[in-house]
């Protein structure tokens, strides 16, 4: 887990004033940044003796990357895992969870009071916890082990760049990645500006009225207990279309197939650029890969249906040849 590559981005932003790199979290074994959280939250409890391999059950409401990370780790440690998901969960994610050996419970009826699925899922988690002996709810939105797990993310970046990280751009959901990275920056005394990327219609950093969003990962409709807004020096809000444009640009210009929140980070970079002084180093955290978004972000029909004719926003065919880079030997970093 961890030890993910830091990739030099030489084509994404023509004439970038300094150095631009991306930490590709898809190279964790379960495919995302959440592998670190899943490992941290489970291993912490195994070490303290509260979770016993072969006997205990882990129960969590998650349908995405955390669920997959937990399924992998629980499978490895012979812990039973029950994932409570809802009717919006993709068939592919359910298939991945089952392939790892997790049990999947699908909640179909929204909470009658709010009309939302999340409270209904949390209620089902509470019922399962009450009826299952020796059960543990990691609760990623409140568990400090989720923050701590991401100290390693920033330590790896720091060590690879000898402390020269001027700007860090990352997506915020539970606030785990943000919290862990910001904590490491403080502990190590780094002079890094942290730019947190949130979704338009999310309530993480303000009192926006929550609204439906198409791209999962970053943003939330309820403010997580774990999130400390002061961990971010700057907050940038991006739309679903920004995510699509960021993803499509990244794959066109760098041949990196990344997930929706990576597109959010790439789009937000446009607004970080005016703050980057010549010679400075900027690191983007790319939380997952694009494989789980082939039916949405990378599907032309889906994009057309939701946003209309927008391909010109990432079509580089008119880009002058001098914006392409020469091949350089950058060695292995
Ligand atoms: N991007 C993706 C793809 C994610 O799955 C998550 C976790 N929900 C995030 C970003 C946000 O990370 P964090 O929960 O650490 O804030």
Short mmCIF file of C-alpha atoms and ligand atoms in Angstrom, two decimals:
data_model
loop_
_atom_site.label_atom_id
_atom_site.label_comp_id
_atom_site.label_asym_id
_atom_site.label_seq_id
_atom_site.Cartn_x
_atom_site.Cartn_y
_atom_site.Cartn_z
CA UNK A 1 0.00 0.00 0.00
CA UNK A 2 1.34 3.47 -0.79
CA UNK A 3 4.60 4.11 -2.59
CA UNK A 4 2.57 5.37 -5.56
CA UNK A 5 4.41 7.06 -8.44
CA UNK A 6 4.93 10.77 -8.77
CA UNK A 7 4.61 11.52 -12.46
CA UNK A 8 6.22 14.50 -14.16
CA UNK A 9 3.53 16.33 -16.19
CA UNK A 10 5.30 18.05 -19.04
CA UNK A 11 2.45 18.50 -21.50
CA UNK A 12 -0.64 19.34 -19.46
CA UNK A 13 0.09 23.07 -19.12
CA UNK A 14 2.10 24.56 -21.98
CA UNK A 15 4.93 26.83 -20.75
CA UNK A 16 4.37 25.90 -17.10
CA UNK A 17 6.47 28.30 -15.04
CA UNK A 18 7.94 25.62 -12.77
CA UNK A 19 7.64 21.90 -12.21
CA UNK A 20 4.29 20.06 -12.26
CA UNK A 21 3.87 16.53 -10.90
CA UNK A 22 1.00 14.15 -10.19
CA UNK A 23 0.80 11.57 -7.40
CA UNK A 24 -1.08 8.69 -9.04
CA UNK A 25 -3.04 6.99 -6.26
CA UNK A 26 -4.61 4.50 -8.65
CA UNK A 27 -1.45 2.47 -8.25
CA UNK A 28 -2.48 1.39 -4.79
CA UNK A 29 -3.51 -2.29 -5.02
CA UNK A 30 -7.27 -1.62 -4.69
CA UNK A 31 -7.00 1.19 -7.23
CA UNK A 32 -7.42 4.39 -5.21
CA UNK A 33 -6.39 6.84 -2.50
CA UNK A 34 -8.93 5.14 -0.21
CA UNK A 35 -6.78 2.02 0.14
CA UNK A 36 -4.69 4.01 2.59
CA UNK A 37 -7.77 4.96 4.64
CA UNK A 38 -9.15 1.42 4.59
CA UNK A 39 -5.85 -0.06 5.72
CA UNK A 40 -5.38 2.60 8.41
CA UNK A 41 -8.87 2.19 9.87
CA UNK A 42 -8.75 -1.63 9.90
CA UNK A 43 -5.12 -2.16 10.91
CA UNK A 44 -5.41 0.33 13.79
CA UNK A 45 -8.24 -1.79 15.23
CA UNK A 46 -6.48 -5.11 14.62
CA UNK A 47 -3.40 -3.79 16.43
CA UNK A 48 -5.48 -2.62 19.40
CA UNK A 49 -7.10 -6.08 19.60
CA UNK A 50 -10.62 -4.77 18.93
CA UNK A 51 -10.84 -6.53 15.56
CA UNK A 52 -9.98 -10.22 15.49
CA UNK A 53 -9.19 -11.86 12.14
CA UNK A 54 -11.45 -14.84 11.54
CA UNK A 55 -14.05 -13.59 14.05
CA UNK A 56 -14.96 -9.90 13.69
CA UNK A 57 -17.20 -8.22 11.12
CA UNK A 58 -16.63 -4.82 9.50
CA UNK A 59 -19.78 -2.94 8.45
CA UNK A 60 -19.61 0.25 6.35
CA UNK A 61 -21.86 2.39 4.22
CA UNK A 62 -19.81 2.93 1.09
CA UNK A 63 -20.25 2.04 -2.52
CA UNK A 64 -17.12 3.38 -4.04
CA UNK A 65 -13.40 3.38 -3.50
CA UNK A 66 -13.45 2.97 0.29
CA UNK A 67 -15.69 -0.09 -0.02
CA UNK A 68 -13.29 -1.64 -2.52
CA UNK A 69 -10.30 -0.81 -0.29
CA UNK A 70 -12.06 -2.38 2.71
CA UNK A 71 -13.09 -5.44 0.70
CA UNK A 72 -9.47 -6.02 -0.23
CA UNK A 73 -8.13 -5.53 3.30
CA UNK A 74 -10.88 -7.47 5.03
CA UNK A 75 -10.35 -10.30 2.55
CA UNK A 76 -6.64 -10.31 3.33
CA UNK A 77 -7.17 -10.36 7.11
CA UNK A 78 -10.09 -12.83 6.98
CA UNK A 79 -12.59 -10.34 8.37
CA UNK A 80 -16.22 -10.51 7.29
CA UNK A 81 -17.27 -7.30 5.50
CA UNK A 82 -20.84 -6.12 4.94
CA UNK A 83 -21.05 -3.12 2.57
CA UNK A 84 -24.27 -1.17 2.64
CA UNK A 85 -24.74 0.43 -0.78
CA UNK A 86 -27.71 1.99 -2.55
CA UNK A 87 -29.47 1.69 -5.86
CA UNK A 88 -27.10 4.21 -7.50
CA UNK A 89 -24.07 1.99 -6.94
CA UNK A 90 -22.65 0.76 -10.21
CA UNK A 91 -22.97 -2.93 -11.09
CA UNK A 92 -19.24 -2.96 -11.70
CA UNK A 93 -18.46 -1.85 -8.13
CA UNK A 94 -20.88 -4.41 -6.70
CA UNK A 95 -19.18 -7.09 -8.81
CA UNK A 96 -15.72 -5.99 -7.58
CA UNK A 97 -16.89 -6.07 -3.94
CA UNK A 98 -18.34 -9.57 -4.34
CA UNK A 99 -15.22 -10.76 -6.14
CA UNK A 100 -13.17 -9.80 -3.08
CA UNK A 101 -15.61 -11.79 -0.92
CA UNK A 102 -17.60 -8.91 0.61
CA UNK A 103 -21.32 -9.17 1.33
CA UNK A 104 -23.33 -6.39 -0.31
CA UNK A 105 -26.67 -5.04 0.98
CA UNK A 106 -28.50 -2.73 -1.41
CA UNK A 107 -30.76 -0.07 0.17
CA UNK A 108 -33.47 0.89 -2.34
CA UNK A 109 -35.93 3.03 -0.34
CA UNK A 110 -34.90 6.58 0.57
CA UNK A 111 -35.36 7.95 4.06
CA UNK A 112 -39.08 8.96 4.27
CA UNK A 113 -38.30 12.21 6.14
CA UNK A 114 -35.61 13.61 3.82
CA UNK A 115 -36.08 11.64 0.61
CA UNK A 116 -32.30 10.94 0.69
CA UNK A 117 -30.63 7.54 0.43
CA UNK A 118 -27.71 8.31 2.77
CA UNK A 119 -29.77 8.42 6.00
CA UNK A 120 -31.47 5.17 4.96
CA UNK A 121 -28.06 3.56 4.46
CA UNK A 122 -26.82 4.78 7.83
CA UNK A 123 -29.94 3.43 9.51
CA UNK A 124 -29.30 0.02 7.96
CA UNK A 125 -25.69 0.16 9.22
CA UNK A 126 -26.98 0.88 12.74
CA UNK A 127 -29.38 -2.10 12.54
CA UNK A 128 -26.62 -4.42 11.33
CA UNK A 129 -24.26 -3.21 14.07
CA UNK A 130 -26.91 -3.93 16.69
CA UNK A 131 -27.59 -7.45 15.44
CA UNK A 132 -24.02 -8.54 14.60
CA UNK A 133 -21.70 -9.60 17.44
CA UNK A 134 -18.14 -8.27 17.37
CA UNK A 135 -18.89 -5.71 14.65
CA UNK A 136 -16.94 -2.55 13.80
CA UNK A 137 -18.10 0.50 11.83
CA UNK A 138 -15.04 2.35 10.48
CA UNK A 139 -17.16 5.50 9.86
CA UNK A 140 -14.75 7.20 7.46
CA UNK A 141 -16.45 10.60 7.93
CA UNK A 142 -15.48 10.80 11.59
CA UNK A 143 -12.60 8.36 12.14
CA UNK A 144 -9.26 10.08 12.94
CA UNK A 145 -7.47 7.01 11.56
CA UNK A 146 -8.74 8.11 8.13
CA UNK A 147 -6.79 11.39 8.44
CA UNK A 148 -3.73 9.71 9.89
CA UNK A 149 -3.59 7.25 7.01
CA UNK A 150 -2.73 10.11 4.65
CA UNK A 151 0.33 11.29 6.55
CA UNK A 152 2.12 8.76 4.35
CA UNK A 153 0.79 10.36 1.14
CA UNK A 154 2.46 13.67 1.93
CA UNK A 155 5.57 12.07 3.41
CA UNK A 156 6.13 10.22 0.15
CA UNK A 157 5.76 13.46 -1.82
CA UNK A 158 8.08 15.33 0.56
CA UNK A 159 10.76 12.64 0.43
CA UNK A 160 10.61 12.39 -3.36
CA UNK A 161 11.03 16.15 -3.76
CA UNK A 162 13.37 16.88 -0.84
CA UNK A 163 10.83 19.19 0.78
CA UNK A 164 10.45 21.40 -2.27
CA UNK A 165 6.66 21.37 -2.67
CA UNK A 166 5.29 24.87 -3.05
CA UNK A 167 1.68 24.01 -3.92
CA UNK A 168 -0.40 20.89 -3.28
CA UNK A 169 -3.73 20.54 -5.08
CA UNK A 170 -6.08 17.81 -3.82
CA UNK A 171 -9.74 16.81 -3.84
CA UNK A 172 -11.70 16.80 -0.57
CA UNK A 173 -14.52 14.41 0.35
CA UNK A 174 -14.29 13.11 3.90
CA UNK A 175 -11.32 15.42 4.48
CA UNK A 176 -9.02 12.47 5.15
CA UNK A 177 -6.51 13.19 2.39
CA UNK A 178 -6.63 16.91 3.14
CA UNK A 179 -6.26 16.40 6.89
CA UNK A 180 -3.41 13.89 6.70
CA UNK A 181 -1.45 15.93 4.16
CA UNK A 182 -1.96 19.21 6.05
CA UNK A 183 -0.95 17.56 9.32
CA UNK A 184 2.27 16.23 7.76
CA UNK A 185 3.04 19.67 6.28
CA UNK A 186 2.70 21.23 9.74
CA UNK A 187 4.72 18.53 11.49
CA UNK A 188 7.53 18.69 8.93
CA UNK A 189 7.49 22.51 8.87
CA UNK A 190 7.02 22.62 5.08
CA UNK A 191 6.13 25.85 3.35
CA UNK A 192 3.48 24.28 1.12
CA UNK A 193 0.24 26.04 0.15
CA UNK A 194 -2.67 23.58 0.22
CA UNK A 195 -5.42 24.07 -2.38
CA UNK A 196 -8.51 21.95 -1.62
CA UNK A 197 -10.88 21.19 -4.47
CA UNK A 198 -14.57 20.83 -3.66
CA UNK A 199 -17.66 20.44 -5.84
CA UNK A 200 -20.14 23.20 -6.60
CA UNK A 201 -23.23 22.14 -4.61
CA UNK A 202 -21.18 20.52 -1.80
CA UNK A 203 -21.31 21.85 1.77
CA UNK A 204 -17.76 21.01 2.84
CA UNK A 205 -16.42 24.54 3.08
CA UNK A 206 -19.54 26.67 3.14
CA UNK A 207 -23.23 26.69 3.61
CA UNK A 208 -24.21 26.07 0.00
CA UNK A 209 -27.55 24.37 -0.46
CA UNK A 210 -26.58 20.82 -1.36
CA UNK A 211 -27.50 19.92 -4.93
CA UNK A 212 -27.31 16.76 -6.99
CA UNK A 213 -23.91 16.04 -8.50
CA UNK A 214 -22.99 13.55 -11.19
CA UNK A 215 -19.33 12.93 -10.39
CA UNK A 216 -18.64 11.00 -7.16
CA UNK A 217 -15.55 11.25 -4.96
CA UNK A 218 -15.05 14.88 -3.94
CA UNK A 219 -17.63 17.00 -2.15
CA UNK A 220 -20.39 15.95 0.27
CA UNK A 221 -23.97 16.87 1.08
CA UNK A 222 -23.33 16.71 4.85
CA UNK A 223 -20.23 18.26 6.45
CA UNK A 224 -18.03 15.40 7.80
CA UNK A 225 -16.94 15.61 11.46
CA UNK A 226 -13.42 14.82 10.27
CA UNK A 227 -13.11 17.85 8.02
CA UNK A 228 -11.16 20.83 9.37
CA UNK A 229 -11.67 23.67 6.90
CA UNK A 230 -8.55 25.43 8.22
CA UNK A 231 -6.43 22.57 6.80
CA UNK A 232 -6.88 24.22 3.40
CA UNK A 233 -5.18 27.52 2.56
CA UNK A 234 -7.42 27.94 -0.48
CA UNK A 235 -10.65 26.28 -1.58
CA UNK A 236 -11.68 25.93 -5.21
CA UNK A 237 -15.12 24.79 -6.35
CA UNK A 238 -15.55 22.95 -9.63
CA UNK A 239 -18.57 21.76 -11.62
CA UNK A 240 -19.28 18.32 -13.05
CA UNK A 241 -18.41 19.67 -16.50
CA UNK A 242 -15.04 20.92 -15.15
CA UNK A 243 -14.33 17.32 -14.03
CA UNK A 244 -15.07 15.97 -17.49
CA UNK A 245 -12.92 18.62 -19.16
CA UNK A 246 -10.05 18.00 -16.69
CA UNK A 247 -10.16 14.23 -17.27
CA UNK A 248 -10.35 14.53 -21.02
CA UNK A 249 -7.47 17.05 -21.14
CA UNK A 250 -5.31 14.86 -18.93
CA UNK A 251 -5.78 11.83 -21.12
CA UNK A 252 -5.34 13.83 -24.35
CA UNK A 253 -2.21 15.67 -23.27
CA UNK A 254 -0.51 13.25 -20.86
CA UNK A 255 -2.13 9.89 -21.73
CA UNK A 256 -3.16 9.47 -18.09
CA UNK A 257 -6.62 7.89 -17.69
CA UNK A 258 -7.83 9.27 -14.38
CA UNK A 259 -11.07 9.40 -12.37
CA UNK A 260 -13.57 12.23 -11.95
CA UNK A 261 -12.02 13.94 -8.94
CA UNK A 262 -8.65 13.93 -10.70
CA UNK A 263 -10.38 15.88 -13.46
CA UNK A 264 -11.60 18.26 -10.75
CA UNK A 265 -8.03 18.81 -9.57
CA UNK A 266 -6.73 19.30 -13.11
CA UNK A 267 -9.45 21.87 -13.82
CA UNK A 268 -8.79 23.70 -10.56
CA UNK A 269 -5.13 24.00 -11.54
CA UNK A 270 -6.10 26.70 -14.04
CA UNK A 271 -7.08 28.86 -11.07
CA UNK A 272 -3.98 27.99 -9.03
CA UNK A 273 -1.64 28.96 -11.88
CA UNK A 274 -1.69 32.73 -11.24
CA UNK A 275 -0.27 31.99 -7.76
CA UNK A 276 2.64 29.90 -9.04
CA UNK A 277 5.92 31.80 -9.13
CA UNK A 278 8.64 30.91 -11.65
CA UNK A 279 10.56 27.80 -10.60
CA UNK A 280 7.97 26.61 -8.09
CA UNK A 281 6.84 23.00 -7.78
CA UNK A 282 3.17 22.03 -7.89
CA UNK A 283 1.90 18.56 -6.98
CA UNK A 284 -1.56 17.28 -7.90
CA UNK A 285 -3.02 14.26 -6.13
CA UNK A 286 -4.97 12.07 -8.57
CA UNK A 287 -7.23 9.91 -6.32
CA UNK A 288 -8.12 7.10 -8.74
CA UNK A 289 -7.99 5.82 -12.30
CA UNK A 290 -10.43 6.26 -15.16
CA UNK A 291 -11.45 2.62 -15.55
CA UNK A 292 -14.45 3.03 -13.22
CA UNK A 293 -15.70 6.02 -15.26
CA UNK A 294 -15.81 4.52 -18.74
CA UNK A 295 -19.62 4.62 -18.82
CA UNK A 296 -19.75 8.25 -17.74
CA UNK A 297 -16.86 10.70 -18.09
CA UNK A 298 -15.22 8.82 -20.95
CA UNK A 299 -18.47 7.99 -22.74
CA UNK A 300 -19.21 10.54 -25.49
CA UNK A 301 -22.96 9.82 -25.46
CA UNK A 302 -23.18 10.33 -21.68
CA UNK A 303 -21.22 13.59 -21.94
CA UNK A 304 -23.40 14.82 -24.82
CA UNK A 305 -26.57 13.95 -22.88
CA UNK A 306 -25.55 15.89 -19.79
CA UNK A 307 -23.55 18.81 -21.21
CA UNK A 308 -24.26 19.06 -24.94
CA UNK A 309 -21.53 19.57 -27.54
CA UNK A 310 -18.48 20.36 -25.41
CA UNK A 311 -15.65 18.41 -27.05
CA UNK A 312 -14.02 21.66 -28.21
CA UNK A 313 -13.14 22.28 -24.54
CA UNK A 314 -10.47 19.56 -24.65
CA UNK A 315 -9.83 19.13 -28.34
CA UNK A 316 -6.19 20.08 -28.85
CA UNK A 317 -6.00 19.46 -32.58
CA UNK A 318 -5.61 23.21 -33.13
CA UNK A 319 -2.76 23.45 -30.61
CA UNK A 320 0.46 24.74 -32.23
CA UNK A 321 3.24 22.21 -32.60
CA UNK A 322 5.61 24.23 -30.39
CA UNK A 323 3.43 23.38 -27.41
CA UNK A 324 4.39 19.72 -27.61
CA UNK A 325 7.43 18.83 -25.53
CA UNK A 326 10.71 17.29 -26.47
CA UNK A 327 11.51 13.89 -25.05
CA UNK A 328 13.80 14.20 -22.08
CA UNK A 329 15.35 11.53 -19.92
CA UNK A 330 13.90 12.17 -16.47
CA UNK A 331 15.11 8.89 -15.01
CA UNK A 332 13.11 7.09 -12.35
CA UNK A 333 11.72 9.20 -9.57
N1 LIG B 1 -11.68 11.29 -4.97
C1 LIG B 1 -12.17 10.05 -4.98
C2 LIG B 1 -12.26 9.32 -6.28
C3 LIG B 1 -12.63 9.45 -3.80
O1 LIG B 1 -13.12 8.20 -3.81
C4 LIG B 1 -12.55 10.20 -2.60
C5 LIG B 1 -13.11 9.62 -1.33
N2 LIG B 1 -14.51 9.82 -1.24
C6 LIG B 1 -12.02 11.50 -2.64
C7 LIG B 1 -11.59 12.00 -3.86
C8 LIG B 1 -11.94 12.36 -1.42
O2 LIG B 1 -10.94 11.92 -0.53
P1 LIG B 1 -11.10 12.12 1.02
O3 LIG B 1 -12.25 11.26 1.47
O4 LIG B 1 -9.81 11.65 1.59
O5 LIG B 1 -11.37 13.55 1.29
#
